[in-house]
PDB file of C-alpha atoms in Angstrom:
ATOM      1  CA  MET A   9     -10.357 -23.303 -10.728  1.00  0.00           C
ATOM      2  CA  GLN A  10     -12.547 -20.500  -9.369  1.00  0.00           C
ATOM      3  CA  ALA A  11      -9.533 -18.191  -9.104  1.00  0.00           C
ATOM      4  CA  LEU A  12      -8.467 -18.885 -12.677  1.00  0.00           C
ATOM      5  CA  ARG A  13     -11.976 -18.265 -14.016  1.00  0.00           C
ATOM      6  CA  ARG A  14     -12.183 -15.013 -12.073  1.00  0.00           C
ATOM      7  CA  LEU A  15      -8.792 -13.808 -13.346  1.00  0.00           C
ATOM      8  CA  MET A  16      -9.698 -14.674 -16.931  1.00  0.00           C
ATOM      9  CA  GLN A  17     -12.947 -12.757 -16.542  1.00  0.00           C
ATOM     10  CA  GLU A  18     -11.141  -9.694 -15.124  1.00  0.00           C
ATOM     11  CA  TYR A  19      -8.581  -9.815 -17.934  1.00  0.00           C
ATOM     12  CA  LYS A  20     -11.349  -9.920 -20.515  1.00  0.00           C
ATOM     13  CA  GLU A  21     -13.069  -6.956 -18.828  1.00  0.00           C
ATOM     14  CA  LEU A  22      -9.847  -4.917 -18.782  1.00  0.00           C
ATOM     15  CA  THR A  23      -9.225  -5.573 -22.478  1.00  0.00           C
ATOM     16  CA  THR A  24     -12.838  -4.969 -23.510  1.00  0.00           C
ATOM     17  CA  ASN A  25     -13.306  -1.802 -21.378  1.00  0.00           C
ATOM     18  CA  PRO A  26      -9.813  -0.418 -20.715  1.00  0.00           C
ATOM     19  CA  VAL A  27      -9.240   2.236 -18.083  1.00  0.00           C
ATOM     20  CA  GLU A  28      -7.452   5.303 -19.452  1.00  0.00           C
ATOM     21  CA  GLY A  29      -3.791   5.315 -18.449  1.00  0.00           C
ATOM     22  CA  ILE A  30      -3.727   1.675 -17.411  1.00  0.00           C
ATOM     23  CA  ALA A  31      -2.874  -1.575 -19.147  1.00  0.00           C
ATOM     24  CA  ALA A  32      -2.784  -4.878 -17.287  1.00  0.00           C
ATOM     25  CA  GLY A  33      -2.798  -8.597 -17.956  1.00  0.00           C
ATOM     26  CA  PRO A  34      -1.000 -11.864 -17.439  1.00  0.00           C
ATOM     27  CA  ILE A  35       2.751 -11.793 -18.044  1.00  0.00           C
ATOM     28  CA  ASN A  36       2.389 -15.165 -19.705  1.00  0.00           C
ATOM     29  CA  GLU A  37      -1.013 -16.543 -20.696  1.00  0.00           C
ATOM     30  CA  GLU A  38       0.014 -19.939 -19.358  1.00  0.00           C
ATOM     31  CA  ASN A  39       0.107 -18.464 -15.823  1.00  0.00           C
ATOM     32  CA  PHE A  40      -2.830 -16.218 -14.995  1.00  0.00           C
ATOM     33  CA  PHE A  41      -1.588 -15.810 -11.394  1.00  0.00           C
ATOM     34  CA  GLU A  42       1.270 -13.439 -12.366  1.00  0.00           C
ATOM     35  CA  TRP A  43       0.307 -10.182 -14.079  1.00  0.00           C
ATOM     36  CA  GLU A  44       2.032  -7.004 -15.100  1.00  0.00           C
ATOM     37  CA  ALA A  45       0.518  -3.562 -15.307  1.00  0.00           C
ATOM     38  CA  PHE A  46       1.647  -0.309 -16.886  1.00  0.00           C
ATOM     39  CA  ILE A  47       0.383   2.859 -15.273  1.00  0.00           C
ATOM     40  CA  GLN A  48       0.703   6.382 -16.672  1.00  0.00           C
ATOM     41  CA  GLY A  49       1.362   8.966 -14.010  1.00  0.00           C
ATOM     42  CA  PRO A  50      -1.830  10.934 -13.299  1.00  0.00           C
ATOM     43  CA  GLU A  51      -2.086  14.411 -14.800  1.00  0.00           C
ATOM     44  CA  GLY A  52      -1.505  17.280 -12.400  1.00  0.00           C
ATOM     45  CA  THR A  53       0.716  15.182 -10.125  1.00  0.00           C
ATOM     46  CA  PRO A  54       4.511  14.935  -9.875  1.00  0.00           C
ATOM     47  CA  TYR A  55       4.135  11.536 -11.575  1.00  0.00           C
ATOM     48  CA  GLU A  56       2.618  13.055 -14.729  1.00  0.00           C
ATOM     49  CA  ASN A  57       4.270  11.803 -17.955  1.00  0.00           C
ATOM     50  CA  GLY A  58       5.813   8.822 -16.189  1.00  0.00           C
ATOM     51  CA  LEU A  59       5.180   5.211 -17.197  1.00  0.00           C
ATOM     52  CA  PHE A  60       5.430   2.796 -14.304  1.00  0.00           C
ATOM     53  CA  ARG A  61       5.535  -1.005 -14.460  1.00  0.00           C
ATOM     54  CA  ALA A  62       4.090  -3.095 -11.662  1.00  0.00           C
ATOM     55  CA  THR A  63       3.450  -6.763 -11.084  1.00  0.00           C
ATOM     56  CA  PHE A  64       0.618  -8.634  -9.390  1.00  0.00           C
ATOM     57  CA  SER A  65       0.986 -12.002  -7.694  1.00  0.00           C
ATOM     58  CA  PHE A  66      -2.380 -13.581  -7.100  1.00  0.00           C
ATOM     59  CA  PRO A  67      -2.926 -16.206  -4.399  1.00  0.00           C
ATOM     60  CA  ARG A  68      -4.548 -19.516  -5.383  1.00  0.00           C
ATOM     61  CA  ASP A  69      -7.614 -18.591  -3.307  1.00  0.00           C
ATOM     62  CA  TYR A  70      -8.210 -15.301  -5.168  1.00  0.00           C
ATOM     63  CA  PRO A  71     -10.590 -13.455  -4.820  1.00  0.00           C
ATOM     64  CA  LEU A  72     -10.906 -14.505  -1.183  1.00  0.00           C
ATOM     65  CA  SER A  73      -7.416 -13.113  -0.548  1.00  0.00           C
ATOM     66  CA  PRO A  74      -5.827 -10.046  -2.172  1.00  0.00           C
ATOM     67  CA  PRO A  75      -2.951 -10.077  -4.618  1.00  0.00           C
ATOM     68  CA  VAL A  76       0.443  -8.548  -3.854  1.00  0.00           C
ATOM     69  CA  MET A  77       1.193  -5.550  -6.032  1.00  0.00           C
ATOM     70  CA  ARG A  78       4.776  -4.410  -6.490  1.00  0.00           C
ATOM     71  CA  PHE A  79       6.216  -1.673  -8.694  1.00  0.00           C
ATOM     72  CA  SER A  80       9.240  -2.827 -10.672  1.00  0.00           C
ATOM     73  CA  THR A  81       9.894   0.739 -11.774  1.00  0.00           C
ATOM     74  CA  PRO A  82      11.603   2.584  -8.918  1.00  0.00           C
ATOM     75  CA  MET A  83       8.994   4.670  -7.093  1.00  0.00           C
ATOM     76  CA  TYR A  84       9.299   7.334  -4.462  1.00  0.00           C
ATOM     77  CA  HIS A  85       5.977   7.549  -2.692  1.00  0.00           C
ATOM     78  CA  PRO A  86       4.759   7.530   0.926  1.00  0.00           C
ATOM     79  CA  ASN A  87       2.596   4.450   0.331  1.00  0.00           C
ATOM     80  CA  ILE A  88       5.105   2.352  -1.595  1.00  0.00           C
ATOM     81  CA  TYR A  89       7.768   0.423   0.305  1.00  0.00           C
ATOM     82  CA  PRO A  90      11.347   0.869  -0.930  1.00  0.00           C
ATOM     83  CA  ASP A  91      11.153  -2.653  -2.436  1.00  0.00           C
ATOM     84  CA  GLY A  92       8.181  -1.542  -4.571  1.00  0.00           C
ATOM     85  CA  ARG A  93       5.326  -3.192  -2.651  1.00  0.00           C
ATOM     86  CA  VAL A  94       2.163  -1.116  -2.630  1.00  0.00           C
ATOM     87  CA  CYS A  95       0.615  -0.428   0.757  1.00  0.00           C
ATOM     88  CA  ILE A  96      -3.016   0.616   0.453  1.00  0.00           C
ATOM     89  CA  SER A  97      -6.061  -0.542   2.399  1.00  0.00           C
ATOM     90  CA  ILE A  98      -7.681  -2.307  -0.547  1.00  0.00           C
ATOM     91  CA  LEU A  99      -4.704  -4.736  -0.670  1.00  0.00           C
ATOM     92  CA  HIS A 100      -4.774  -5.591   3.038  1.00  0.00           C
ATOM     93  CA  ALA A 101      -6.208  -8.956   4.064  1.00  0.00           C
ATOM     94  CA  PRO A 102      -9.923  -8.948   4.846  1.00  0.00           C
ATOM     95  CA  GLY A 103     -11.201  -8.559   8.364  1.00  0.00           C
ATOM     96  CA  ASP A 104     -10.396  -6.300  11.261  1.00  0.00           C
ATOM     97  CA  ASP A 105      -7.179  -4.303  11.259  1.00  0.00           C
ATOM     98  CA  PRO A 106      -4.975  -5.575  14.118  1.00  0.00           C
ATOM     99  CA  ASN A 107      -3.682  -2.019  14.554  1.00  0.00           C
ATOM    100  CA  GLY A 108      -7.173  -0.488  14.602  1.00  0.00           C
ATOM    101  CA  TYR A 109      -6.268   1.984  11.845  1.00  0.00           C
ATOM    102  CA  GLU A 110      -8.483   0.750   9.005  1.00  0.00           C
ATOM    103  CA  LEU A 111     -12.126  -0.158   8.948  1.00  0.00           C
ATOM    104  CA  SER A 112     -12.809  -3.698   7.718  1.00  0.00           C
ATOM    105  CA  SER A 113     -14.882  -2.135   4.911  1.00  0.00           C
ATOM    106  CA  GLU A 114     -11.724  -0.402   3.587  1.00  0.00           C
ATOM    107  CA  ARG A 115      -9.763  -3.641   3.359  1.00  0.00           C
ATOM    108  CA  TRP A 116      -9.828  -6.370   0.685  1.00  0.00           C
ATOM    109  CA  SER A 117     -13.058  -8.135  -0.094  1.00  0.00           C
ATOM    110  CA  PRO A 118     -13.959 -10.500  -2.945  1.00  0.00           C
ATOM    111  CA  VAL A 119     -15.948  -7.733  -4.672  1.00  0.00           C
ATOM    112  CA  GLN A 120     -12.703  -5.887  -5.376  1.00  0.00           C
ATOM    113  CA  SER A 121     -10.929  -6.366  -8.710  1.00  0.00           C
ATOM    114  CA  VAL A 122      -7.682  -5.586 -10.496  1.00  0.00           C
ATOM    115  CA  GLU A 123      -9.397  -2.601 -12.098  1.00  0.00           C
ATOM    116  CA  LYS A 124     -10.442  -1.235  -8.685  1.00  0.00           C
ATOM    117  CA  ILE A 125      -6.937  -1.753  -7.324  1.00  0.00           C
ATOM    118  CA  LEU A 126      -5.377   0.115 -10.251  1.00  0.00           C
ATOM    119  CA  ILE A 127      -7.848   2.975  -9.910  1.00  0.00           C
ATOM    120  CA  SER A 128      -7.034   3.119  -6.201  1.00  0.00           C
ATOM    121  CA  VAL A 129      -3.323   3.251  -7.029  1.00  0.00           C
ATOM    122  CA  LEU A 130      -3.900   6.165  -9.413  1.00  0.00           C
ATOM    123  CA  SER A 131      -5.741   7.931  -6.623  1.00  0.00           C
ATOM    124  CA  MET A 132      -2.970   7.109  -4.174  1.00  0.00           C
ATOM    125  CA  MET A 133      -0.381   8.571  -6.548  1.00  0.00           C
ATOM    126  CA  ALA A 134      -2.384  11.799  -6.647  1.00  0.00           C
ATOM    127  CA  GLU A 135      -3.149  11.918  -2.923  1.00  0.00           C
ATOM    128  CA  PRO A 136      -0.763   9.931  -0.697  1.00  0.00           C
ATOM    129  CA  ASN A 137      -1.839   8.801   2.763  1.00  0.00           C
ATOM    130  CA  VAL A 138       0.953  10.197   4.927  1.00  0.00           C
ATOM    131  CA  GLU A 139      -0.751   9.051   8.151  1.00  0.00           C
ATOM    132  CA  SER A 140       0.200   5.433   7.510  1.00  0.00           C
ATOM    133  CA  PRO A 141       3.350   5.524   5.397  1.00  0.00           C
ATOM    134  CA  ALA A 142       5.229   2.579   3.939  1.00  0.00           C
ATOM    135  CA  ASN A 143       8.116   4.918   3.081  1.00  0.00           C
ATOM    136  CA  VAL A 144       8.623   7.183   6.091  1.00  0.00           C
ATOM    137  CA  ASP A 145      11.234   9.359   4.352  1.00  0.00           C
ATOM    138  CA  ALA A 146       8.910  10.044   1.406  1.00  0.00           C
ATOM    139  CA  ALA A 147       6.005  10.845   3.775  1.00  0.00           C
ATOM    140  CA  LYS A 148       8.149  13.224   5.818  1.00  0.00           C
ATOM    141  CA  MET A 149       9.363  15.007   2.682  1.00  0.00           C
ATOM    142  CA  TYR A 150       5.803  15.174   1.304  1.00  0.00           C
ATOM    143  CA  ARG A 151       4.595  16.783   4.563  1.00  0.00           C
ATOM    144  CA  THR A 152       7.470  19.195   5.107  1.00  0.00           C
ATOM    145  CA  ASP A 153       8.812  20.139   1.663  1.00  0.00           C
ATOM    146  CA  ARG A 154       6.444  19.517  -1.259  1.00  0.00           C
ATOM    147  CA  ALA A 155       8.817  21.167  -3.762  1.00  0.00           C
ATOM    148  CA  ALA A 156      11.680  18.837  -2.824  1.00  0.00           C
ATOM    149  CA  TYR A 157       9.276  15.895  -2.934  1.00  0.00           C
ATOM    150  CA  ALA A 158       8.118  16.867  -6.434  1.00  0.00           C
ATOM    151  CA  GLN A 159      11.743  17.152  -7.610  1.00  0.00           C
ATOM    152  CA  HIS A 160      12.594  13.739  -6.188  1.00  0.00           C
ATOM    153  CA  VAL A 161       9.552  12.226  -7.919  1.00  0.00           C
ATOM    154  CA  LEU A 162      10.484  13.977 -11.181  1.00  0.00           C
ATOM    155  CA  ARG A 163      13.792  12.098 -11.097  1.00  0.00           C
ATOM    156  CA  THR A 164      11.880   8.793 -10.811  1.00  0.00           C
ATOM    157  CA  VAL A 165       9.599   9.830 -13.670  1.00  0.00           C
ATOM    158  CA  ARG A 166      12.637  10.552 -15.881  1.00  0.00           C
ATOM    159  CA  SER A 167      14.126   7.239 -14.795  1.00  0.00           C
ATOM    160  CA  SER A 168      10.888   5.444 -15.710  1.00  0.00           C
ATOM    161  CA  LEU A 169      11.268   6.833 -19.217  1.00  0.00           C
ATOM    162  CA  SER A 170      15.015   6.057 -19.312  1.00  0.00           C
ATOM    163  CA  LEU A 171      15.877   9.743 -19.690  1.00  0.00           C
TER     164      LEU A 171
END
């Protein structure tokens, strides 16, 4: 019940005080544990003018555990796995990083929210973390040939708009 109340509260907050370029909420109001989000590509990035759909799957112990976020729109990004799963610190389980890469303060905690996740994703789209890539090919291209990377992303933006 605590998870459901929290998700309903977050949904209300997102609809009352929307974040520019983001819309999110339950796919079906009978199941608050599955959400969809629409994200506009941030200005000044290769994703600009794109509209990207993502889903959230919330665990029953939310907010103690993080949701899984997955883009359903094809994305080419160093921090997005080829299957669409988003790989950023804020979505990693709380506690110490077994690989010693992230500080525990960078990982999920119950004070995080859907809004904070989406803002982090916008930031990630603008500034990928190529030191810990989920998509090695995208990270390599981003590091070695930014123009080719931007062209590849432009194709995904056009695809997101069905052009």
